């Protein structure tokens, strides 16, 4: 925020086959040559396709980069480590023309060719979304030209490759005293990957998600066309691609809005025992003009020695009171806040923070504070990654569930889920925090509940591959489904973030009134459904003569 995937498959062959057996396609082409599926296949890693199955024309493509046809099993794995779709080739592009010519070539092969294309960033998809079964995976991290460019005018920006990591953007823009406005909690993700979803974090209440902070894109469509788009040029493609799950084009370049960057961060945590008080304080903070720069929250269920664990990174305001607080057997809610500042403004910032904290109703003995650099705060999750990798606990299945819940239903959700469906959270953190949609652009492809304030609730579980207990993959997947079933039965109006569905009806319900626009854009920019097959929204059309 383990063991290799192949080990996982060997150890859990029976469970895996039972959970992820191949589904049968049901496909009827319409006038746009798209196929709509009532169900989608979920192939597992299979023996490598024979070289004779690789189109000769791919092998003879003239490129600045190159294709790999051997040792490409890594392209059938991702952070989720649940689905594994083996491609027949991986493209390592050195130029945008490598991507456009490859897609145009596959497009010109027409419907009879089954080849599809998936853009892969840093491999952090959860459900195989960046994989292409028997297709072509594009390694976007290979696309480095042209290099990053920072514009320092009245409206500062940075031009970056779609395969650039956000952590690299942070380091480069800081050389100019600038940084992007909105982040994800984990920065070792590619620009194209987060912009194809949304990019939500604790800054989103103030600046909106990352897709709201983009001036311009360069996109390669499913026809192989290279198009520049913005709110004033090819606007339909611009808003379609942002949050569009890779369905309309591959982002090869982005112009991202920047702001002046501070050097330091005041990082604060407090606890609540009542959810209503916790959520009221969160909503108060995101609605205040002079608030914190970052606001998130966690649900903590029956965690022993919680405050002692915090002492490794935070200092208690009152050490004696903190030492007397017990978290055992309780459901607690942590409010996490951060304020950015420069050292010369320390006194003013401290006064501002004291005033903000005085307006809150947290448990007084649980106030913990820390002061870190701006980079250290933004890259905080990477430290956890390093620790988990050292213990072999990073490359394990991650059956995450991310939900967007309307403010009006969040209390009921919390009452029925925390402590009832989810009885402990030792498998991973549970994030929960509100965002104000007034800061969001409703023209993008991203789908949210129809209220002004919505909550992100993220169950970030890790599963032990060999376990059949509560820390096993089967248990967590079943628990996630219980949560989804409850939301559907209670008609909470929930939307999935980083959505994953198994049939066309579910996708149509997810998009709701936006579905027709989504289908029209697919027909316009990727009529053969070549792109992002791992999302399982559309199947590549097959001609019927």
Coordinates of N, CA and C in Angstrom, one line a residue, residues 349-467:
X349 N 1.5 28.5 11.4 CA 0.9 27.2 11.1 C 0.5 26.5 12.4
X350 N 1.3 26.6 13.4 CA 1.0 26.0 14.7 C -0.3 26.6 15.3
X351 N -0.4 27.9 15.2 CA -1.6 28.6 15.7 C -2.9 28.1 14.9
X352 N -2.7 28.0 13.6 CA -3.8 27.6 12.7 C -4.2 26.2 13.0
X353 N -3.3 25.3 13.3 CA -3.6 23.9 13.6 C -4.3 23.8 14.9
X354 N -3.8 24.6 15.9 CA -4.4 24.6 17.2 C -5.9 25.0 17.2
X355 N -6.2 26.0 16.3 CA -7.5 26.5 16.2 C -8.4 25.4 15.5
X356 N -7.9 24.8 14.5 CA -8.6 23.7 13.8 C -8.9 22.5 14.7
X357 N -8.0 22.1 15.5 CA -8.1 21.0 16.4 C -9.1 21.4 17.5
X358 N -9.2 22.6 17.9 CA -10.1 23.0 19.0 C -11.6 22.9 18.5
X359 N -11.8 22.8 17.2 CA -13.2 22.7 16.7 C -13.6 21.3 16.6
X360 N -12.7 20.3 16.9 CA -13.0 18.9 16.7 C -13.4 18.2 18.1
X361 N -13.9 17.0 18.0 CA -14.4 16.3 19.2 C -13.8 15.0 19.3
X362 N -12.5 14.9 19.1 CA -11.8 13.6 19.2 C -11.5 13.3 20.7
X363 N -11.1 12.0 20.9 CA -10.7 11.6 22.3 C -9.4 12.3 22.6
X364 N -9.3 13.2 23.6 CA -8.2 14.1 23.9 C -6.9 13.4 24.1
X365 N -6.9 12.2 24.7 CA -5.7 11.5 25.0 C -5.0 10.8 23.8
X366 N -5.7 10.9 22.6 CA -5.2 10.2 21.4 C -4.6 11.1 20.4
X367 N -4.3 12.4 20.8 CA -3.7 13.3 19.8 C -2.2 13.0 19.6
X368 N -1.9 12.6 18.4 CA -0.5 12.3 18.1 C 0.0 13.2 16.9
X369 N 1.2 13.7 17.0 CA 1.7 14.6 16.0 C 3.1 14.2 15.5
X370 N 3.4 14.6 14.2 CA 4.7 14.4 13.7 C 5.0 15.5 12.7
X371 N 6.3 15.7 12.5 CA 6.7 16.7 11.5 C 7.7 16.0 10.5
X372 N 7.4 16.0 9.3 CA 8.2 15.3 8.3 C 8.4 16.2 7.0
X373 N 9.3 15.9 6.2 CA 9.5 16.6 4.9 C 8.3 16.3 4.0
X374 N 8.1 17.3 3.1 CA 7.0 17.1 2.1 C 7.1 15.8 1.3
X375 N 8.3 15.5 0.9 CA 8.5 14.3 0.1 C 8.3 13.0 1.0
X376 N 8.8 13.1 2.2 CA 8.6 11.9 3.1 C 7.1 11.7 3.3
X377 N 6.3 12.7 3.5 CA 4.9 12.5 3.7 C 4.2 11.9 2.5
X378 N 4.5 12.5 1.3 CA 3.8 12.1 0.1 C 4.2 10.7 -0.3
X379 N 5.4 10.3 0.0 CA 5.9 8.9 -0.4 C 5.9 8.0 0.8
X380 N 5.0 8.2 1.8 CA 5.0 7.5 3.0 C 4.6 6.0 2.8
X381 N 3.8 5.6 1.8 CA 3.4 4.3 1.6 C 4.5 3.4 1.1
X382 N 5.4 4.0 0.4 CA 6.6 3.3 -0.2 C 7.4 2.7 0.9
X383 N 7.5 3.3 2.1 CA 8.2 2.7 3.2 C 7.6 1.4 3.7
X384 N 6.3 1.4 3.6 CA 5.6 0.2 4.0 C 5.8 -0.9 2.9
X385 N 5.9 -0.5 1.7 CA 6.2 -1.5 0.6 C 7.6 -2.1 0.8
X386 N 8.5 -1.3 1.2 CA 9.9 -1.8 1.4 C 9.9 -2.9 2.5
X387 N 9.2 -2.6 3.6 CA 9.1 -3.5 4.7 C 8.4 -4.8 4.3
X388 N 7.3 -4.7 3.6 CA 6.6 -5.9 3.2 C 7.3 -6.7 2.2
X389 N 8.0 -6.1 1.3 CA 8.9 -6.8 0.4 C 10.0 -7.6 1.1
X390 N 10.5 -7.0 2.1 CA 11.6 -7.6 2.8 C 11.1 -8.9 3.6
X391 N 9.8 -8.9 3.9 CA 9.2 -10.1 4.6 C 8.5 -11.0 3.6
X392 N 8.6 -10.7 2.3 CA 7.9 -11.6 1.3 C 6.4 -11.5 1.3
X393 N 5.9 -10.3 1.8 CA 4.5 -10.1 1.9 C 3.9 -9.1 1.0
X394 N 4.6 -8.8 -0.1 CA 4.1 -7.8 -1.1 C 3.5 -8.5 -2.3
X395 N 4.1 -9.5 -2.8 CA 3.5 -10.2 -4.0 C 2.6 -11.3 -3.6
X396 N 1.6 -10.9 -2.8 CA 0.5 -11.8 -2.4 C -0.8 -11.3 -3.0
X397 N -1.9 -12.1 -3.0 CA -3.1 -11.6 -3.5 C -3.6 -10.4 -2.7
X398 N -4.2 -9.4 -3.5 CA -4.8 -8.2 -2.8 C -6.2 -8.0 -3.3
X399 N -7.1 -8.7 -2.7 CA -8.5 -8.6 -3.1 C -9.2 -7.3 -2.5
X400 N -8.8 -6.2 -3.1 CA -9.3 -4.9 -2.6 C -10.7 -4.6 -3.0
X401 N -11.4 -3.8 -2.2 CA -12.7 -3.4 -2.6 C -12.8 -1.9 -2.2
X402 N -13.0 -1.1 -3.3 CA -13.1 0.4 -3.1 C -14.5 0.9 -3.5
X403 N -15.2 1.6 -2.5 CA -16.5 2.0 -2.7 C -16.7 3.5 -2.6
X404 N -17.6 4.1 -3.3 CA -18.0 5.5 -3.2 C -19.4 5.5 -2.6
X405 N -19.6 6.1 -1.5 CA -20.9 6.0 -0.8 C -21.5 7.4 -0.5
X406 N -22.7 7.6 -0.8 CA -23.3 8.9 -0.6 C -23.3 9.3 0.9
X407 N -23.1 10.5 1.2 CA -23.1 11.0 2.6 C -24.3 10.6 3.4
X408 N -25.5 10.6 2.7 CA -26.7 10.4 3.5 C -26.8 8.9 3.9
X409 N -26.0 8.0 3.3 CA -26.1 6.6 3.7 C -24.9 6.1 4.4
X410 N -23.9 6.9 4.7 CA -22.6 6.5 5.2 C -22.8 6.0 6.7
X411 N -23.6 6.6 7.5 CA -23.8 6.2 8.9 C -24.4 4.8 8.9
X412 N -25.5 4.5 8.1 CA -26.1 3.2 8.1 C -25.1 2.2 7.6
X413 N -24.3 2.5 6.6 CA -23.3 1.6 6.1 C -22.3 1.2 7.2
X414 N -21.8 2.2 7.9 CA -20.9 2.0 9.0 C -21.5 1.1 10.1
X415 N -22.8 1.3 10.5 CA -23.4 0.6 11.5 C -23.6 -0.9 11.1
X416 N -23.8 -1.2 9.9 CA -24.1 -2.5 9.4 C -22.9 -3.3 8.9
X417 N -21.8 -2.6 8.6 CA -20.6 -3.3 8.1 C -19.5 -3.4 9.1
X418 N -19.1 -2.3 9.8 CA -18.0 -2.4 10.7 C -18.4 -3.1 12.0
X419 N -17.8 -4.2 12.3 CA -18.2 -5.0 13.5 C -19.2 -6.1 13.2
X420 N -19.9 -6.0 12.1 CA -20.9 -7.0 11.8 C -20.4 -7.9 10.6
X421 N -20.3 -7.3 9.4 CA -19.8 -8.0 8.3 C -18.3 -8.1 8.4
X422 N -17.6 -7.0 8.7 CA -16.2 -7.0 8.9 C -15.9 -6.9 10.4
X423 N -15.4 -8.0 10.9 CA -15.3 -8.1 12.4 C -13.9 -7.8 12.9
X424 N -12.9 -7.7 12.0 CA -11.6 -7.3 12.3 C -10.9 -6.9 11.0
X425 N -9.8 -6.1 11.2 CA -9.2 -5.6 10.0 C -7.7 -5.9 10.0
X426 N -7.3 -7.1 10.5 CA -5.9 -7.4 10.5 C -5.3 -7.7 9.2
X427 N -6.2 -7.9 8.2 CA -5.8 -8.3 6.8 C -5.3 -7.0 6.0
X428 N -5.6 -5.8 6.6 CA -5.2 -4.6 5.9 C -6.0 -3.4 6.4
X429 N -5.6 -2.2 6.0 CA -6.3 -1.0 6.5 C -7.6 -0.9 5.8
X430 N -8.5 -0.2 6.5 CA -9.8 0.3 5.9 C -9.8 1.8 5.9
X431 N -9.7 2.4 4.8 CA -9.7 3.8 4.7 C -11.2 4.3 4.5
X432 N -11.4 5.5 5.1 CA -12.7 6.1 5.0 C -12.6 7.6 5.1
X433 N -13.0 8.4 4.1 CA -13.0 9.8 4.2 C -13.9 10.4 3.1
X434 N -14.4 11.6 3.4 CA -15.3 12.3 2.5 C -14.6 13.2 1.5
X435 N -15.2 13.4 0.4 CA -14.8 14.4 -0.6 C -15.9 15.2 -1.1
X436 N -15.7 16.5 -1.4 CA -16.7 17.4 -1.9 C -16.7 17.4 -3.4
X437 N -17.8 16.9 -4.0 CA -17.9 16.9 -5.5 C -18.0 18.2 -6.1
X438 N -18.1 19.3 -5.4 CA -18.1 20.6 -6.0 C -16.8 20.9 -6.6
X439 N -15.8 20.2 -6.2 CA -14.4 20.4 -6.7 C -14.2 19.5 -7.9
X440 N -15.1 18.6 -8.3 CA -14.9 17.7 -9.4 C -15.6 18.1 -10.7
X441 N -15.1 17.7 -11.8 CA -15.7 18.0 -13.1 C -16.6 16.8 -13.5
X442 N -17.8 17.0 -13.7 CA -18.8 15.9 -14.0 C -18.8 15.6 -15.4
X443 N -17.9 16.1 -16.2 CA -17.9 15.8 -17.7 C -17.0 14.6 -18.0
X444 N -16.2 14.1 -17.0 CA -15.3 13.0 -17.2 C -16.1 11.7 -17.2
X445 N -15.4 10.6 -17.5 CA -16.1 9.3 -17.6 C -16.3 8.7 -16.2
X446 N -15.7 9.2 -15.2 CA -15.8 8.7 -13.8 C -17.2 8.8 -13.3
X447 N -17.7 7.7 -12.7 CA -19.0 7.6 -12.2 C -19.0 7.7 -10.7
X448 N -19.8 8.6 -10.1 CA -19.9 8.8 -8.7 C -21.4 8.8 -8.2
X449 N -21.7 8.5 -6.9 CA -23.0 8.7 -6.4 C -23.5 10.1 -6.6
X450 N -24.8 10.3 -6.7 CA -25.4 11.6 -7.0 C -25.7 12.4 -5.7
X451 N -24.6 12.7 -5.0 CA -24.8 13.6 -3.8 C -23.5 14.5 -3.8
X452 N -23.6 15.7 -3.2 CA -22.5 16.7 -3.2 C -21.3 16.2 -2.4
X453 N -21.6 15.4 -1.3 CA -20.5 14.9 -0.5 C -20.6 13.3 -0.6
X454 N -19.5 12.7 -1.0 CA -19.4 11.3 -1.0 C -18.2 10.8 -0.2
X455 N -18.3 9.5 0.2 CA -17.2 8.9 1.0 C -16.5 7.9 0.2
X456 N -15.2 7.9 0.2 CA -14.4 6.7 -0.3 C -14.2 5.8 0.9
X457 N -14.6 4.5 0.7 CA -14.4 3.5 1.7 C -13.6 2.4 1.0
X458 N -12.4 2.2 1.5 CA -11.5 1.2 0.8 C -11.0 0.1 1.7
X459 N -11.4 -1.1 1.4 CA -11.0 -2.3 2.1 C -9.7 -2.8 1.5
X460 N -8.5 -2.5 2.0 CA -7.2 -2.8 1.4 C -6.6 -4.1 2.0
X461 N -7.2 -5.2 1.6 CA -6.8 -6.5 2.2 C -5.7 -7.1 1.5
X462 N -4.9 -7.8 2.2 CA -3.9 -8.7 1.7 C -4.2 -10.2 2.1
X463 N -4.1 -11.1 1.2 CA -4.4 -12.5 1.6 C -3.1 -13.4 1.6
X464 N -3.1 -14.3 2.5 CA -2.0 -15.2 2.5 C -2.3 -16.4 1.6
X465 N -1.5 -16.7 0.6 CA -1.8 -17.6 -0.4 C -2.2 -19.0 0.1
X466 N -1.5 -19.5 1.1 CA -1.8 -20.9 1.5 C -2.8 -21.0 2.6
X467 N -3.4 -19.9 3.0 CA -4.4 -19.9 4.1 C -5.8 -20.2 3.7

